[in-house]
Coordinates of C-alpha atoms and ligand atoms in Angstrom, one line a residue:
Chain Q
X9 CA 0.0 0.0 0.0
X10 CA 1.2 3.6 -1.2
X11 CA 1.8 6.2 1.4
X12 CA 2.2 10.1 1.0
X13 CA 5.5 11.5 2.0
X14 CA 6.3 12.6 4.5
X15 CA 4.0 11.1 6.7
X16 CA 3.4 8.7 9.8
X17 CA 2.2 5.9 7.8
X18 CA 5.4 6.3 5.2
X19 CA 7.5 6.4 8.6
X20 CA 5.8 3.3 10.0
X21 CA 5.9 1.8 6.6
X22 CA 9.3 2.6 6.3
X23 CA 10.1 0.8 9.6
X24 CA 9.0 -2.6 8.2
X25 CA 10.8 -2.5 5.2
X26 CA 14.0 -2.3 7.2
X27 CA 12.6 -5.0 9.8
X28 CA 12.0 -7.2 6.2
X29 CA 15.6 -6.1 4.8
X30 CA 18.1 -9.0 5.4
X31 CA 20.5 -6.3 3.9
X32 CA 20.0 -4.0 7.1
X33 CA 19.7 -7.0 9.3
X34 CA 23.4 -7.9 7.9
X35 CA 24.8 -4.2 7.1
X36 CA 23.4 -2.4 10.6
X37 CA 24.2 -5.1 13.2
X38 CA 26.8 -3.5 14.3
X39 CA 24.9 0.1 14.7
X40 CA 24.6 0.5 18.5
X41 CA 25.0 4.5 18.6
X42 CA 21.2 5.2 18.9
X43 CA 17.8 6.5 17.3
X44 CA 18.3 8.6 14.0
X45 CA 15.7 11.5 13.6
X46 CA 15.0 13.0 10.5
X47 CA 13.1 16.5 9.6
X48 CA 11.4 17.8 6.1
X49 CA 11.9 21.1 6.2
X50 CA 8.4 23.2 6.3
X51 CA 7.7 23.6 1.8
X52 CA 4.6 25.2 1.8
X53 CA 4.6 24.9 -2.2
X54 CA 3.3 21.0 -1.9
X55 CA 1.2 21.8 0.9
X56 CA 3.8 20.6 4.0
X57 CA 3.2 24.2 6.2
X58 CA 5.5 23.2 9.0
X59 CA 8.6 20.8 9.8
X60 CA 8.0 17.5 9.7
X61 CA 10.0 14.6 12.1
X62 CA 10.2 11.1 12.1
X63 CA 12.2 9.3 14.8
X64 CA 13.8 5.7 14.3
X65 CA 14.6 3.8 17.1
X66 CA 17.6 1.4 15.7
X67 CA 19.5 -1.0 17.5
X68 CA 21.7 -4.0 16.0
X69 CA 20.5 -4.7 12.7
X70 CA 17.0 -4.1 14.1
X71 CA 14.5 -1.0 13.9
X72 CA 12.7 -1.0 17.1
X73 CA 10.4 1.4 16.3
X74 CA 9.6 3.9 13.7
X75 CA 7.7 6.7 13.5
X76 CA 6.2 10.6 13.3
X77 CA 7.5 13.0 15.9
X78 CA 7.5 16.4 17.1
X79 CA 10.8 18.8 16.9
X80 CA 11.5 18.5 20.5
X81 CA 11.4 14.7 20.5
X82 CA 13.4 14.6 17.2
X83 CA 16.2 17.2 18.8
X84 CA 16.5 14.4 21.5
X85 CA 17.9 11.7 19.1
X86 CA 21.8 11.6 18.7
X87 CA 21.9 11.7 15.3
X88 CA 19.1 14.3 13.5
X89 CA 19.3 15.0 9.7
X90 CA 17.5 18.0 8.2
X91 CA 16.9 18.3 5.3
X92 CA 14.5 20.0 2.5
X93 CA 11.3 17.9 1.1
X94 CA 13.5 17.9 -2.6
X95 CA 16.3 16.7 -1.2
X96 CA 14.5 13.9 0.6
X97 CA 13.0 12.5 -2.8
X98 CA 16.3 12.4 -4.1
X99 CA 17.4 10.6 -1.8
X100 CA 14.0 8.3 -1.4
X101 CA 14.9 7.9 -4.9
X102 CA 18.2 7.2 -4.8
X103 CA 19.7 9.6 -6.9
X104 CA 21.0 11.3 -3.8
X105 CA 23.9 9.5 -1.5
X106 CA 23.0 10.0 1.8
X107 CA 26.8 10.8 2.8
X108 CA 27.4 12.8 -0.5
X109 CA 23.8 14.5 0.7
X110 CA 25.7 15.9 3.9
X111 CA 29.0 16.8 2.6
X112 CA 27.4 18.6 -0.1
X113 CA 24.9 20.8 2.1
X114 CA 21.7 19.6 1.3
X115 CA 21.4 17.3 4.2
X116 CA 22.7 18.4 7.7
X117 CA 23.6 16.5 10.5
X118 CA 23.6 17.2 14.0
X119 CA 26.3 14.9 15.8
X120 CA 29.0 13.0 15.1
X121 CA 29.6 12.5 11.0
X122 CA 32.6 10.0 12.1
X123 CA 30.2 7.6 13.4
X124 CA 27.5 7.9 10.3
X125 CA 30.9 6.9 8.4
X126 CA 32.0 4.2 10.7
X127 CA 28.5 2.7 9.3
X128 CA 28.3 3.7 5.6
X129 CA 27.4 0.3 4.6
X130 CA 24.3 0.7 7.5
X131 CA 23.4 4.0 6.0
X132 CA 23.3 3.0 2.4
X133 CA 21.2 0.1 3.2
X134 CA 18.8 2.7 4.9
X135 CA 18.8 4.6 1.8
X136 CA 17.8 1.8 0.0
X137 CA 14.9 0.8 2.1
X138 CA 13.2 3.8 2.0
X139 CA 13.5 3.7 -2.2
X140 CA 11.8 0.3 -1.4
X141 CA 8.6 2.0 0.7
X142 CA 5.4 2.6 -1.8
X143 CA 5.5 6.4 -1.6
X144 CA 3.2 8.8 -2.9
X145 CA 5.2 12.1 -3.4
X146 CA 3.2 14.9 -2.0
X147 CA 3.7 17.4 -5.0
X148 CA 2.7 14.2 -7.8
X149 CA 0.0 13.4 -5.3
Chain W
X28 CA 37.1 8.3 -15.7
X29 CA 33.5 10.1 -15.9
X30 CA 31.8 10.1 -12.3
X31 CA 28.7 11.6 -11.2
X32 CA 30.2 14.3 -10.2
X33 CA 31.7 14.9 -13.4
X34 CA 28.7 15.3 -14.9
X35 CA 27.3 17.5 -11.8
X36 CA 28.9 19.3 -9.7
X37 CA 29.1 22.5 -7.6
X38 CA 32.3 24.7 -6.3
X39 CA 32.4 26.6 -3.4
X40 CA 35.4 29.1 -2.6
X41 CA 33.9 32.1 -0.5
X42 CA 37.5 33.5 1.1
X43 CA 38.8 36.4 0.0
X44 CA 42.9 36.0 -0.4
X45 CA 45.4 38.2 -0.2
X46 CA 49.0 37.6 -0.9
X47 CA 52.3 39.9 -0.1
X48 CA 55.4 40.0 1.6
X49 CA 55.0 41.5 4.6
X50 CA 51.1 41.4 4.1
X51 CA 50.5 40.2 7.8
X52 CA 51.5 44.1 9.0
X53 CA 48.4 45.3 7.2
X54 CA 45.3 42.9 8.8
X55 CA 43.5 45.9 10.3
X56 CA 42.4 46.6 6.9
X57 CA 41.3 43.7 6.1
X58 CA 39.5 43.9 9.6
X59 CA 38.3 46.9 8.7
X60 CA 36.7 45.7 5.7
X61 CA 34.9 43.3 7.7
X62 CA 34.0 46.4 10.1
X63 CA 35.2 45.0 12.8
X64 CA 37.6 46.6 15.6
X65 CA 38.7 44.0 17.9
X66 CA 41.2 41.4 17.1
X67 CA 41.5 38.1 19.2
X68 CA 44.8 36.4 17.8
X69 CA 45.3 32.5 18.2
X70 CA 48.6 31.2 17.6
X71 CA 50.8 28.7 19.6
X72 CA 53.9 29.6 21.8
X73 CA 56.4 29.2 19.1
X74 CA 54.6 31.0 16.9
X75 CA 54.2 33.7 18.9
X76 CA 58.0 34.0 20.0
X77 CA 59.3 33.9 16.6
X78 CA 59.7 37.5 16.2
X79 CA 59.4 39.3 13.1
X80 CA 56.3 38.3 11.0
X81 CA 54.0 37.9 14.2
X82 CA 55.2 41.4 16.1
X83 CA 54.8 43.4 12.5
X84 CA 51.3 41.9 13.0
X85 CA 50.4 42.7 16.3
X86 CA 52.4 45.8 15.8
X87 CA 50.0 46.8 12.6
X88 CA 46.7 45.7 14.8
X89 CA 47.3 48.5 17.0
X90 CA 44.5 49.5 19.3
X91 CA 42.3 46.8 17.5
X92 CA 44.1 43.6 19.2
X93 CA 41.8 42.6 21.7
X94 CA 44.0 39.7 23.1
X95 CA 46.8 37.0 22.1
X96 CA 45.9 33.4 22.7
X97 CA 48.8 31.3 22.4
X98 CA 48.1 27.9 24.1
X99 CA 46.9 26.2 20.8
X100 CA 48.2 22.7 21.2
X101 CA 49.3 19.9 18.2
X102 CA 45.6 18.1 19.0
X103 CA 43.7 21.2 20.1
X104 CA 40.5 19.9 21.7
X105 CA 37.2 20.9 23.0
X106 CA 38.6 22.6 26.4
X107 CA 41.4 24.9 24.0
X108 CA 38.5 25.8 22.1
X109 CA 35.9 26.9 24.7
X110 CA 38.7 28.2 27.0
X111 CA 39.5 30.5 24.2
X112 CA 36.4 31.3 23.1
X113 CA 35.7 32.6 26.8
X114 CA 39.2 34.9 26.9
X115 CA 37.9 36.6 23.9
X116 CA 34.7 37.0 24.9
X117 CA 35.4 38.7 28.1
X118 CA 37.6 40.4 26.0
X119 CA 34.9 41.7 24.0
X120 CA 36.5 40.7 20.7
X121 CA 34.5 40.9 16.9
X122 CA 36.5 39.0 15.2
X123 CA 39.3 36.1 15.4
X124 CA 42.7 36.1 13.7
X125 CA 44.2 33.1 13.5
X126 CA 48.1 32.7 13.0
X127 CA 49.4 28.6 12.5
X128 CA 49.4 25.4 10.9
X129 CA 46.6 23.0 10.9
X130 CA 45.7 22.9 14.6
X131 CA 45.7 26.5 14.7
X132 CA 43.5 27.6 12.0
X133 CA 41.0 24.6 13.3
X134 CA 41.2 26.0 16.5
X135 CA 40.6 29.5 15.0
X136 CA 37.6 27.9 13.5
X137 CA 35.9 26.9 16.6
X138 CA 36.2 29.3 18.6
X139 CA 34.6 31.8 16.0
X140 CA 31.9 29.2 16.4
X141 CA 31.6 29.0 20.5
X142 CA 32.0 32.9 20.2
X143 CA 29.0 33.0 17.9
X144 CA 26.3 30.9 19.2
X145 CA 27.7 30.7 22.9
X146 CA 28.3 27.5 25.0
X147 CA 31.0 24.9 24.6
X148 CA 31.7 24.1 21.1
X149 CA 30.3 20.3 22.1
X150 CA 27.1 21.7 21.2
X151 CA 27.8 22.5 17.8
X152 CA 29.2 19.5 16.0
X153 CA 28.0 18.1 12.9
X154 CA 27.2 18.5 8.9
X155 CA 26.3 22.3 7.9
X156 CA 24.0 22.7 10.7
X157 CA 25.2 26.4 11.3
X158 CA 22.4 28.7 10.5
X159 CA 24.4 32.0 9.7
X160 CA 27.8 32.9 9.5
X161 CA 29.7 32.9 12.2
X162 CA 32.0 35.4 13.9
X163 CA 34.3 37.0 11.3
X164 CA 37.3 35.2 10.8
X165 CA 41.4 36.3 9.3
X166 CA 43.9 32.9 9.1
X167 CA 47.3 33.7 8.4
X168 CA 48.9 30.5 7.4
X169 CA 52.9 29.6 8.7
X170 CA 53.1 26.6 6.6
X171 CA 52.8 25.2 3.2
X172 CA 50.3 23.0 3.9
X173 CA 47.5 22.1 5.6
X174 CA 45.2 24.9 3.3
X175 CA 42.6 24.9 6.3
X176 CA 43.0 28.5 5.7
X177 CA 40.7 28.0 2.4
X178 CA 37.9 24.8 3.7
X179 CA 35.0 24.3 5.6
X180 CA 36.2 21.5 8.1
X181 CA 38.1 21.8 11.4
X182 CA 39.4 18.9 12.7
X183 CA 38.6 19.2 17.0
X184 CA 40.4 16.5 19.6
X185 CA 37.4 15.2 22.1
X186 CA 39.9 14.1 25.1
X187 CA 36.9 12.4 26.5
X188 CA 36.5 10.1 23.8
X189 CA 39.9 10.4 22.9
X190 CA 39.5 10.5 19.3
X191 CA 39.4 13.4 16.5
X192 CA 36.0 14.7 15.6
X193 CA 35.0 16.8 12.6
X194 CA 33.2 20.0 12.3
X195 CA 31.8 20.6 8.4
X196 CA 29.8 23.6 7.5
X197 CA 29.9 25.9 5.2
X198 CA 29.8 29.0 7.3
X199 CA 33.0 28.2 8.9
X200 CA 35.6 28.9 5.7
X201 CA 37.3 31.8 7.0
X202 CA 36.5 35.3 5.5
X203 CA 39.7 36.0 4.6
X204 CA 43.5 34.5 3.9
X205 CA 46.5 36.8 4.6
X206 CA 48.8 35.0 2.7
X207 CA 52.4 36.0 3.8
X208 CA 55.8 34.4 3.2
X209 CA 57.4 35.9 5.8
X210 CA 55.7 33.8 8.3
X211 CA 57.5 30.8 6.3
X212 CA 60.5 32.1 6.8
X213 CA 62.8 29.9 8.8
X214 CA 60.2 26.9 9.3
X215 CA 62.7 23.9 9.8
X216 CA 63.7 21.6 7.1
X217 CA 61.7 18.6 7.8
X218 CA 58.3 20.4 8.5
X219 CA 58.6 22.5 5.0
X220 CA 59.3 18.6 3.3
X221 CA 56.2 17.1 5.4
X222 CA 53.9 19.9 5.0
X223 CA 54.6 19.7 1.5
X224 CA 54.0 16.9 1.0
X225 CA 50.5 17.0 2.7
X226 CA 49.8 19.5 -0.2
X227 CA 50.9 17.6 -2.7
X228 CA 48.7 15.1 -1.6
X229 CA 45.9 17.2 -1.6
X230 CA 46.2 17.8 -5.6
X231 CA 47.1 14.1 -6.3
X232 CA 43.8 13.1 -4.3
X233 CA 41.8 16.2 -5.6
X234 CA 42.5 14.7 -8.8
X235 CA 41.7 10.8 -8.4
X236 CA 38.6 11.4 -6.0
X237 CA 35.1 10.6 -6.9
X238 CA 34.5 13.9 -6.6
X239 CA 36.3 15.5 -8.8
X240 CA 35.3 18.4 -11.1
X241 CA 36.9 20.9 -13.9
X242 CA 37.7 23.2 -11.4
X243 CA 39.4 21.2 -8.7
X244 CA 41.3 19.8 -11.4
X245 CA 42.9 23.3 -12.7
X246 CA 43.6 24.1 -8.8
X247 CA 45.4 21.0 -8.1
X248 CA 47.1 20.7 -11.6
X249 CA 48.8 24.3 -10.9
X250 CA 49.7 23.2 -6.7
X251 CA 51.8 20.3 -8.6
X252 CA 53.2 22.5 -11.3
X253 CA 54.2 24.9 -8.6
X254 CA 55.2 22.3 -6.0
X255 CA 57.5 20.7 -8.5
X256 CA 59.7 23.6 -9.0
X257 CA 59.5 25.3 -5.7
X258 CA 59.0 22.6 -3.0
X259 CA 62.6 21.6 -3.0
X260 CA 63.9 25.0 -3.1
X261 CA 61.9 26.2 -0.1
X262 CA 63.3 22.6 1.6
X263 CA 67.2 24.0 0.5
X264 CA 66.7 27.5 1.5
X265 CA 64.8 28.4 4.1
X266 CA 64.4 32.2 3.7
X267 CA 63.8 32.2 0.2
X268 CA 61.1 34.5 0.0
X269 CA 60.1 33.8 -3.6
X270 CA 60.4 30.0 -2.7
X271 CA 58.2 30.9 0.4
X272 CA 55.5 32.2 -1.8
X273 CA 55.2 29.9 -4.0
X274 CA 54.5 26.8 -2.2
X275 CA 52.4 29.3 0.0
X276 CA 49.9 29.7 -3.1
X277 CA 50.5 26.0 -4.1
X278 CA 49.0 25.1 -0.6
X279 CA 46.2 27.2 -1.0
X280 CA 45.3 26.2 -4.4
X281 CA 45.5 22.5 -3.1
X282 CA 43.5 23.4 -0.2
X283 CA 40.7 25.3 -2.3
X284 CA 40.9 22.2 -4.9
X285 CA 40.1 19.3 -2.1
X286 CA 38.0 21.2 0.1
X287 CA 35.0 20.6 -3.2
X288 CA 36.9 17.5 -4.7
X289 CA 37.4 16.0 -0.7
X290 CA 40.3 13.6 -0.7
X291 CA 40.8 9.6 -0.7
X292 CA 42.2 6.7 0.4
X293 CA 45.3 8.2 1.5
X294 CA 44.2 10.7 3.8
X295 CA 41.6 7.8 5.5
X296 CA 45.2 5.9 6.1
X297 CA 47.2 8.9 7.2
X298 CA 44.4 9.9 9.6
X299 CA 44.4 6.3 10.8
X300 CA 48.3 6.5 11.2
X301 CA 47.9 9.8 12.9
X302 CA 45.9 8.5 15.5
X303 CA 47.3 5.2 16.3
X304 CA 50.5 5.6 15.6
X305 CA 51.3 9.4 16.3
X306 CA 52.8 9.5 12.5
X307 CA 52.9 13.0 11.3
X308 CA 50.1 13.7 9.2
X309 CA 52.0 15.2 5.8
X310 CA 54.7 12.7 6.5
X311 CA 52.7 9.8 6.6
X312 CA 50.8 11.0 3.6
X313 CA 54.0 11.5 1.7
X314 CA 54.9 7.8 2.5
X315 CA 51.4 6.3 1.8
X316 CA 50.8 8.7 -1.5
X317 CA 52.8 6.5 -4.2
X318 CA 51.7 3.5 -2.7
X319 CA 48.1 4.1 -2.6
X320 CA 48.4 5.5 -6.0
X321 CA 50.3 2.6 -7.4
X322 CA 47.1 0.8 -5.9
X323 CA 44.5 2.9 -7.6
X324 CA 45.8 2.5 -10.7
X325 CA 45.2 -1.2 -10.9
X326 CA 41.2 -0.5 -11.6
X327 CA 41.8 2.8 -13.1
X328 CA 44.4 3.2 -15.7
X329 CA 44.8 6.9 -17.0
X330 CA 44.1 8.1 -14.0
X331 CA 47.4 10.3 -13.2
X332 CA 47.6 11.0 -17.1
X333 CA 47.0 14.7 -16.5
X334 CA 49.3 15.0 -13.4
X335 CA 51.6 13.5 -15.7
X336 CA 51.4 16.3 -18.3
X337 CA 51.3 19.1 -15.6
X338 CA 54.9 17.9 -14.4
X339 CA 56.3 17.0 -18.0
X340 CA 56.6 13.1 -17.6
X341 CA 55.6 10.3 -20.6
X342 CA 53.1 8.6 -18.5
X343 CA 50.4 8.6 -15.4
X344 CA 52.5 5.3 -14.6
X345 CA 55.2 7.8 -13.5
X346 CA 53.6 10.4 -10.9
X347 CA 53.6 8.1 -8.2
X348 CA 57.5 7.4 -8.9
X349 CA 57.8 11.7 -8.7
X350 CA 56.3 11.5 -5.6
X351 CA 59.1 9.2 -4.2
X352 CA 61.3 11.8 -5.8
X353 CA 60.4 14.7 -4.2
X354 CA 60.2 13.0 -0.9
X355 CA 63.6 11.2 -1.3
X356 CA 65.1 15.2 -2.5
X357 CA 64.0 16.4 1.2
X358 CA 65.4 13.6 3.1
X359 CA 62.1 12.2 4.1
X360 CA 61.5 8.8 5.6
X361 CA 59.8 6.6 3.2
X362 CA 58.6 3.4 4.7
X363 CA 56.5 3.4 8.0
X364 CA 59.1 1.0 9.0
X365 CA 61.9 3.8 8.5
X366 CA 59.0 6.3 10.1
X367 CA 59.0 4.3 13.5
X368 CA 56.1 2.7 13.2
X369 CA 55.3 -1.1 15.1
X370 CA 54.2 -3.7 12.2
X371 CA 51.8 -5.1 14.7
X372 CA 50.0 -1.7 14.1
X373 CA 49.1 -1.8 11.0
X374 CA 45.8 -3.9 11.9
X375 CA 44.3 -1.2 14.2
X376 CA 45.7 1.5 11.6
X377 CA 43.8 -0.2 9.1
X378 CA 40.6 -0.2 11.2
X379 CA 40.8 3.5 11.9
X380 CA 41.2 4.1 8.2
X381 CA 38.1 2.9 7.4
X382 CA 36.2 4.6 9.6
X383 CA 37.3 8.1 7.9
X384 CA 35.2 9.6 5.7
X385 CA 38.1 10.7 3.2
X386 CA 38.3 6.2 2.2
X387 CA 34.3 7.2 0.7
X388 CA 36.0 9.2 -2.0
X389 CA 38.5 6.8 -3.5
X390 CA 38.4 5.8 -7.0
X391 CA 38.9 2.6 -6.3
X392 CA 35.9 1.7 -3.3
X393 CA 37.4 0.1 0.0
X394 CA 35.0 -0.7 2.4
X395 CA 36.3 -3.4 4.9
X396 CA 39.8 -3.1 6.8
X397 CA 41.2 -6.4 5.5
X398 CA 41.1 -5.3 1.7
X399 CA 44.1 -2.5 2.6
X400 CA 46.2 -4.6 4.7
X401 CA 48.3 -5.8 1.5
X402 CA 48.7 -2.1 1.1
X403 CA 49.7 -1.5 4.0
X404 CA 51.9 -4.0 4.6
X405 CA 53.5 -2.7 1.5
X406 CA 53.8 1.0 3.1
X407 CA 55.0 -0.1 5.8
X408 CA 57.9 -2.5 4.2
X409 CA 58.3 -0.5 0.9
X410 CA 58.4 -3.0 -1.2
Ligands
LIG525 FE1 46.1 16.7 4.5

């Protein structure tokens, strides 16, 4: 089933993808740094009036939870990555390399880039999962 | 080789440079072209007892020198930073002049960060998550080498977790670069050969990376050019000012050149023998370059083919073989076994390297530590 993006559904959707992905299972099991948040910048021009945040809980190959939160909670998670709703499709449809993303500018981390790196092989399979959720983008919507 | 980033690509260089002998006297306009009126200077001690590029500095600051900070350190860390950061504060400084290598300008970096946004520079690490620039910043650069002076990263010891963290954000390049030879002047034999040879690593891994573009190309093209014909005359004689100047501007261009095209496999190595084994950075680059080159050119023949051409040899085959030249001419080590370094090393050296962020960049992908430990081994033995 097709969800818009960004949304809880895609985030929960998301979730089991990576819980299905023997890829993550294998490429993440050695990610015990903490949950990831991620925000989509407010874009008014498809309809998104304010920031959006998801927050993944993942632990070990395994994604203990997934879903939509607010700023405060997402500011809480030791890794957040901002970015702007285009940049998010490119990477949802991987034509943008997470870590090229962040070097680059259009996605910016708050915490340790060392540790993302230490797990490049965790953070492409991520990429990849979310190119495998059903996603309705919400300016083709 | 056409990569992605070949085909699209962006390039960033927002700091103004100046260049003159004797150039460092006349930062107060430069200051004042940034309207600001107090000067907090960061240097180390040695630096600042050197005598006559720094005191024509502080002499042209004037009633704008706020303070002098001169406990940067060879790892500067969090404490450095925030300690600093407070000085000038209280001293009610607008704007930070650094004066160094490396660890100085990096230093430089954060504290024009903690000054800005207040707090300990903990807070503020991470990936271009700076809202707005940050407080104004002059780098005067004493060797030819590190080109911090012209990027957007500063490289910050955390003695807590007793490793090297990166800050990355565009709004830390430094307004302007006060490039003057005089602070050259005298640098001792071995740290004009390492530092370089740091820069001449820069170009070589400007031009192999991933993310290579046009531009990078021309910068790091011209450093080698440049590098070639000056290096060892700055190595030979020390107060050459035209020598001096030179491989100043070579390090800049080098510096401007990798700070869009990032580096490879050899920085993730030299990083990794940095921190494990206390090797020199530029030195352990210089002894790792030809190697790793030699490496990169199994899967990617033609690869060197323009360096070749900038510095008038037959083939790309050759560069990595002018490398050894160059560091042979200044007397350099060039094994890690000659370097000091414990064989038994080389396994943790290989695992740090890995986790660096410069090994994404390679031409030729390395992902797991095992795959460089015949390279290693090789750097190490030399043969
Ligand atoms: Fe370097």
């Amino acid at each position: 089933m097709s969800h818009k993006f960004p949304s809880d559904a895609w985030t929960q959707s998301f979730g089991r993808v990576i819980n299905a992905s023997d890829d993550y299972k294998q490429r993440g099991k050695n990610w015990r740094a903490g949950a990831v948040s991620f925000i989509v910048t407010a874009a008014p021009e498809v309809g998104m009036t304010q920031d959006f945040g998801m927050f993944l809980d993942l632990h070990e190959g395994e994604c203990r939870s997934a879903r939509s939160c607010d700023l405060t909670e997402a500011e809480k998670a030791p890794f957040m990555i901002r970015a702007e709703y285009g940049w998010w499709k490119s990477v949802i449809r991987g034509n943008l390399e997470p870590v090229r993303g962040l070097i680059t500018g259009k996605l910016k981390l708050k915490g340790d880039l060392t540790v993302i790196v230490r797990h490049i092989g965790a953070a492409k399979s991520l990429a990849e999962c979310a190119s495998h959720v059903e996603t309705i983008f919400l300016d083709e919507a | 080789m056409e990569t992605e980033a070949q085909t699209q690509y962006s390039f960033r260089m927002p700091v103004k440079l100046v260049f003159g002998v004797g150039a460092g006297g006349d930062v107060s306009a430069e200051m004042a072209e940034l309207g600001r009126r107090r000067a907090f200077v960061v240097t180390d001690s040695s630096i600042a007892s050197s005598g006559s590029a720094f005191d024509k500095l502080i002499k042209g600051l004037g009633p704008r020198l706020a303070g002098v900070f001169k406990e940067v350190t060879q790892d500067s860390g969090f404490e450095i930073i925030d300690k600093a950061a407070n000085m000038a504060a209280d001293a009610e400084a607008d704007c930070v002049v650094s004066v160094g290598g490396g660890s100085v300008i990096d230093t430089g970096k954060g504290i024009c960060v903690a000054l800005k946004n207040g707090g300990s520079i903990r807070d503020h690490m991470g990936v271009n998550i700076l809202a707005e620039p940050q407080t104004p910043h002059i780098v005067l650069p004493t060797t030819s080498g590190t080109g911090s002076e012209v990027t957007n990263v500063a490289v910050i010891y955390d003695s807590v977790e007793k490793r090297k963290k990166n800050l990355l954000d565009h709004h830390i390049y430094p307004n302007t670069a006060v490039l003057d030879p005089e602070f050259l002047v005298g640098l001792p034999q071995a740290v004009t050969a390492a530092t370089g040879m740091d820069a001449v690593t820069h170009a070589i891994e400007a031009l192999h990376s991933m993310m290579k573009n046009p531009v990078s190309d021309a910068l790091a093209l011209q450093t080698l050019g440049l590098m070639n014909q000056w290096l060892p005359v700055a190595w030979a004689e020390p107060a050459n000012i035209a020598a001096r100047g030179h491989t100043l501007v070579a390090s800049n261009l080098a510096g401007a050149a990798f700070s869009n095209a990032m580096v490879g496999l050899c920085h993730a190595i030299a990083h990794g023998l940095g921190g494990v084994a206390r090797v020199p950075h530029g030195l352990a680059n210089s002894i790792a370059l030809p190697h790793v080159m030699r490496f990169n050119l199994e899967v990617s023949p033609g690869l060197y083919d323009q360096a070749a051409k900038a510095l008038g040899l037959s083939a790309g085959e050759d560069v990595a073989g002018w490398v050894e030249g160059m560091a042979r001419r200044m007397e350099l080590p060039m094994t890690l076994k000659d370097a000091g370094v414990a064989e038994d090393s080389l396994v943790e050296v290989a695992e740090a390297a890995m986790t660096d962020g410069a090994a994404l960049y390679n031409p030729r992908p390395v992902f797991e530590p095992d795959e460089i430990m015949p390279l290693l081994r090789l750097i190490w033995a030399g043969n």
